[in-house]
Amino acid sequence: MLVRPTRNAVVVHAPAKLNLFLEIVSRRSDGYHDLESLMLTVSLYDTLTVASDSSPGVQFSWSAGCHSDLQQTVPSDSTNLVVRAASALTAASGTNAGAKIHLHKRIPTQSGLGGGSSDAAATLIALNHIWNLGWSRTQLCELAATLGSDIPFFVSGHRAAICRGRGELIEPVEIPAGLHCVITRPDGGLSTAEVYRNCTPAKQPESAKRLVSSLQSGKFRDAGKLLYNALEAPALRLNSSIEAVRSRYAHESLYGHAMTGSGSAYFGLCAGRRQALAVATRLNARRVGHSFAVQCRP
Ligand code: C5P
């Protein structure tokens, strides 16, 4: 997460993530699921501009970025994770400072790309800075976990990590640069809660370890065969346009492909940037969802 203080504000680049591996380990008594997931940040990001304000409270606005043809809408009220994160930090720190936050939204919503979670993490980091709260990353991560399972990963600032528990237990991993992916957001998003409600925990859970060691030894072709997402099956049942994307990907000579998070976005591991751009161009020409190329761990 790139944080750039300017004279009157803090500008934060809030990256999207891909889940290269996601296993459902068990269903918990609190309604959540324990999981094991390999998350990597990618070169697609939202931009938050956060300025201090003399009057208490948070004023929030947003604008649509480069994927505006998806006609995304972002709520401006207290259901927005940015507004919720700001309110939670205000309450927990006891500050009476205010802020103006503008979100430039590029990451497709309801896609499993972590856009809302990353925006919330960026909000906590930026407000901690402009309000001079002096909170540690650990303190911010604890508050983040109360707002959403993926938010601590983004607050941690790690570019890649194995996430466990309900997502909030983070083990950073080093993944070499040079991973290029194509991402497609099919028509229609998915509700995270609904996808999880329809999943079945594994009888013998798989681990992300083999995938991590393939990536770490630069064997990206082998890594492609180990991409896995246990939420893909329930997501495919809930949104038939993911299947159309999946079968198009199967026609491309990719190292591997899978859904990210709880969907609906789908991604392919490519031999390089040129292939990622070519596949995105082909899929856009065929109007199979909305596709773009990214670099992992930017
Ligand atoms: O934590 P977050 O608010 O992102 O989760 C949204 C919903 O997804 C939860 O209410 C829960 O139903 C489901 N979920 C889950 N297990 C997880 C993460 C999310 O069941 N590890």
XYZ file of C-alpha atoms and ligand atoms in Angstrom:
319
model
C 0.000 0.000 0.000
C 1.632 3.218 -1.193
C 1.093 6.131 1.248
C 2.096 9.598 -0.016
C 1.687 12.597 2.312
C 1.099 15.868 0.411
C 0.837 19.388 1.910
C -2.842 19.162 2.907
C -3.714 15.487 2.536
C -2.535 11.893 2.392
C -2.903 9.998 -0.888
C -3.074 6.197 -0.584
C -3.017 3.594 -3.352
C -5.220 0.729 -2.126
C -4.357 -2.393 -4.179
C -6.605 -5.247 -5.253
C -5.664 -8.817 -4.284
C -5.845 -12.240 -5.868
C -6.327 -15.489 -3.942
C -4.019 -17.958 -5.711
C -5.169 -20.612 -3.246
C -8.209 -20.765 -0.963
C -9.178 -23.820 1.057
C -12.164 -23.991 3.425
C -10.886 -25.813 6.510
C -14.018 -25.835 8.713
C -17.278 -24.104 9.544
C -17.108 -22.209 12.857
C -19.745 -21.787 15.535
C -19.742 -17.970 14.957
C -20.966 -18.465 11.362
C -17.560 -17.791 9.766
C -15.253 -20.351 8.134
C -11.647 -21.136 8.965
C -9.616 -21.028 5.795
C -6.105 -21.178 4.389
C -5.453 -18.758 1.568
C -2.524 -17.350 -0.392
C -3.184 -13.662 -1.092
C -1.099 -11.429 -3.363
C -1.576 -7.727 -4.021
C -1.696 -6.680 -7.682
C -1.072 -3.552 -9.757
C -4.749 -2.512 -9.925
C -5.608 -0.005 -7.206
C -8.162 2.494 -5.894
C -6.895 5.926 -4.843
C -7.984 7.502 -1.559
C -7.305 11.161 -0.823
C -7.725 11.852 2.878
C -7.587 15.382 4.330
C -8.023 16.541 7.902
C -11.099 18.707 8.595
C -11.689 21.107 11.493
C -15.303 19.994 11.965
C -15.822 16.523 13.487
C -17.176 13.622 11.427
C -16.202 12.253 8.027
C -17.346 13.593 4.659
C -17.122 10.898 1.976
C -17.288 11.212 -1.817
C -16.285 8.943 -4.701
C -15.741 8.900 -8.453
C -15.545 6.067 -10.987
C -12.134 5.132 -12.389
C -10.938 3.298 -15.501
C -13.426 0.437 -15.299
C -16.359 2.876 -15.357
C -18.068 0.810 -18.094
C -18.871 -1.707 -15.324
C -21.231 0.992 -13.994
C -20.294 0.289 -10.423
C -22.034 2.008 -7.584
C -20.403 2.645 -4.252
C -22.679 3.452 -1.291
C -21.925 6.810 0.327
C -23.621 6.063 3.643
C -22.553 4.108 6.735
C -22.737 0.791 4.821
C -19.550 1.812 2.993
C -16.464 0.190 4.525
C -14.501 3.458 4.250
C -17.126 5.277 6.337
C -17.337 2.342 8.774
C -13.537 2.231 9.171
C -13.405 5.995 9.835
C -16.226 5.758 12.417
C -14.573 2.769 14.137
C -11.215 4.586 14.402
C -12.929 7.769 15.651
C -14.744 5.790 18.381
C -11.740 3.639 19.372
C -9.280 6.573 19.546
C -11.717 9.059 21.112
C -10.594 11.793 18.703
C -12.878 14.694 17.847
C -10.977 15.443 14.625
C -12.782 15.231 11.288
C -11.789 14.261 7.761
C -12.727 14.562 4.105
C -12.203 11.338 2.145
C -12.415 10.981 -1.620
C -12.308 7.501 -3.188
C -11.386 7.080 -6.860
C -12.776 3.611 -7.583
C -11.054 1.392 -10.151
C -11.301 -2.076 -8.580
C -14.518 -3.839 -9.680
C -16.896 -4.394 -6.754
C -18.434 -7.730 -5.666
C -15.562 -9.475 -7.453
C -13.444 -11.139 -4.754
C -10.664 -8.650 -5.562
C -10.760 -7.136 -2.060
C -11.443 -3.557 -3.188
C -13.734 -2.617 -0.289
C -11.373 -4.226 2.241
C -8.337 -2.481 0.773
C -10.156 0.889 0.829
C -11.021 0.346 4.515
C -7.378 -0.523 5.312
C -6.194 2.589 3.437
C -8.653 4.695 5.447
C -7.286 3.397 8.779
C -3.663 3.985 7.717
C -4.344 7.482 6.329
C -6.437 8.668 9.311
C -3.873 7.297 11.775
C -1.349 9.506 9.941
C -3.326 12.755 9.541
C -4.853 12.589 13.033
C -1.398 11.825 14.577
C -2.856 8.911 16.560
C 0.398 6.951 16.692
C -1.315 3.560 16.498
C 0.929 0.589 15.628
C 0.195 -1.730 12.667
C -0.766 -4.413 15.220
C -3.358 -2.112 16.822
C -4.715 -1.123 13.409
C -4.886 -4.826 12.385
C -6.905 -5.655 15.517
C -9.432 -2.923 14.743
C -9.417 -3.967 11.053
C -10.403 -7.538 11.988
C -13.603 -6.216 13.617
C -14.560 -4.610 10.277
C -13.890 -7.493 7.858
C -11.863 -10.688 7.509
C -9.610 -9.504 4.622
C -8.845 -6.020 5.982
C -5.914 -7.021 8.312
C -4.009 -8.422 5.287
C -4.138 -5.017 3.587
C -3.299 -3.132 6.823
C -0.287 -5.419 7.372
C 1.288 -3.981 4.216
C 2.634 -7.374 3.094
C 2.560 -7.944 -0.645
C 1.900 -11.661 -0.235
C 0.796 -13.756 2.728
C -0.805 -17.033 3.744
C -3.937 -16.010 5.642
C -5.565 -18.359 8.140
C -8.303 -18.248 10.788
C -11.137 -16.378 9.131
C -8.456 -14.489 7.175
C -7.032 -12.287 9.919
C -4.013 -14.481 10.906
C -1.257 -13.412 8.532
C 1.989 -15.201 7.685
C 3.972 -13.085 5.222
C 5.629 -14.945 2.341
C 8.223 -13.778 -0.184
C 7.085 -14.319 -3.760
C 9.456 -13.287 -6.563
C 8.398 -10.461 -8.894
C 7.449 -11.215 -12.487
C 4.041 -12.869 -12.087
C 1.609 -11.581 -14.673
C -2.116 -12.282 -14.666
C -5.208 -11.573 -16.705
C -8.372 -10.862 -14.709
C -11.956 -11.015 -15.958
C -14.923 -9.620 -14.086
C -17.957 -11.530 -15.478
C -21.338 -9.879 -15.790
C -22.771 -9.677 -12.297
C -21.007 -9.790 -8.956
C -21.506 -12.069 -5.960
C -22.296 -11.585 -2.279
C -19.482 -12.964 -0.106
C -21.905 -14.115 2.591
C -24.044 -16.008 0.058
C -21.067 -17.818 -1.492
C -19.797 -18.902 1.945
C -23.315 -20.067 2.917
C -23.227 -22.434 -0.065
C -19.721 -23.859 0.438
C -18.755 -27.211 1.956
C -15.640 -27.453 4.171
C -13.004 -29.914 2.930
C -12.856 -33.415 4.474
C -9.071 -33.380 4.114
C -8.031 -29.734 3.725
C -5.243 -28.976 1.252
C -2.397 -26.623 2.151
C -0.971 -23.677 0.158
C 2.612 -24.805 0.942
C 3.318 -26.634 -2.359
C 2.068 -23.667 -4.382
C 4.180 -21.250 -2.327
C 7.354 -23.303 -2.852
C 6.722 -23.537 -6.631
C 6.319 -19.765 -6.791
C 9.370 -19.161 -4.595
C 11.536 -21.331 -6.842
C 10.279 -19.432 -9.900
C 8.450 -22.499 -11.293
C 5.426 -20.471 -12.402
C 4.243 -23.144 -14.868
C 4.069 -25.716 -12.028
C 2.434 -23.088 -9.796
C -0.301 -22.615 -12.396
C -1.368 -26.242 -11.929
C -1.705 -25.714 -8.172
C -4.097 -22.724 -8.261
C -7.182 -23.683 -6.260
C -10.292 -22.062 -4.835
C -12.808 -24.079 -2.806
C -15.367 -21.268 -3.240
C -15.364 -21.674 -7.023
C -17.923 -24.514 -7.060
C -20.600 -22.661 -5.020
C -19.889 -19.403 -6.920
C -20.369 -21.171 -10.277
C -23.759 -22.439 -9.066
C -24.781 -18.896 -8.064
C -23.531 -17.006 -11.166
C -23.627 -18.835 -14.507
C -21.567 -16.159 -16.298
C -18.455 -17.361 -14.401
C -18.689 -20.664 -16.315
C -18.617 -18.753 -19.643
C -15.403 -17.038 -18.520
C -13.914 -20.299 -17.167
C -14.435 -22.114 -20.463
C -12.887 -19.226 -22.465
C -9.848 -19.365 -20.157
C -9.606 -23.131 -20.763
C -9.060 -22.326 -24.494
C -6.073 -20.089 -23.752
C -2.590 -21.547 -23.153
C -2.332 -20.200 -19.611
C -0.170 -21.675 -16.837
C -3.408 -22.032 -14.834
C -6.637 -20.279 -13.944
C -9.050 -19.984 -10.999
C -11.604 -17.718 -9.368
C -10.393 -15.176 -6.793
C -11.908 -14.942 -3.278
C -15.675 -15.369 -3.252
C -15.896 -14.251 -6.904
C -17.127 -13.369 -9.317
C -13.772 -12.320 -10.861
C -11.665 -14.998 -12.541
C -7.940 -14.856 -13.303
C -5.250 -16.656 -15.299
C -1.546 -16.997 -14.612
C 0.347 -15.928 -17.745
C 3.808 -16.482 -19.236
C 4.371 -12.701 -19.231
C 2.790 -9.272 -19.624
C 2.433 -9.650 -23.390
C 0.260 -12.772 -23.002
C -1.814 -11.167 -20.220
C -2.566 -8.167 -22.471
C -3.320 -10.379 -25.498
C -5.774 -12.586 -23.577
C -7.489 -9.513 -22.053
C -7.849 -7.971 -25.526
C -9.302 -11.212 -26.971
C -11.828 -11.603 -24.136
C -12.901 -7.957 -24.351
C -13.414 -8.326 -28.120
C -15.668 -11.346 -27.463
C -17.478 -9.355 -24.753
C -16.915 -12.104 -22.197
C -17.120 -9.897 -19.102
C -14.568 -7.132 -18.592
C -10.868 -8.096 -18.741
C -7.560 -6.451 -17.882
C -3.903 -7.355 -17.289
C -2.125 -6.938 -13.950
C 1.227 -7.660 -12.377
C 1.250 -9.480 -9.036
C 3.147 -8.187 -6.028
C 3.827 -4.780 -7.663
O -15.565 -10.700 7.124
P -16.428 -10.231 6.022
O -17.384 -9.137 6.465
O -15.712 -9.865 4.783
O -17.335 -11.470 5.650
C -18.543 -11.359 4.951
C -19.304 -12.654 5.148
O -18.606 -13.732 4.530
C -19.451 -13.059 6.608
O -20.605 -12.514 7.150
C -19.522 -14.568 6.527
O -20.839 -14.952 6.212
C -18.666 -14.906 5.329
N -17.305 -15.334 5.700
C -17.114 -16.604 6.222
N -15.844 -17.004 6.570
C -14.799 -16.186 6.369
C -14.971 -14.904 5.831
C -16.249 -14.515 5.506
O -18.063 -17.370 6.400
N -13.571 -16.631 6.689
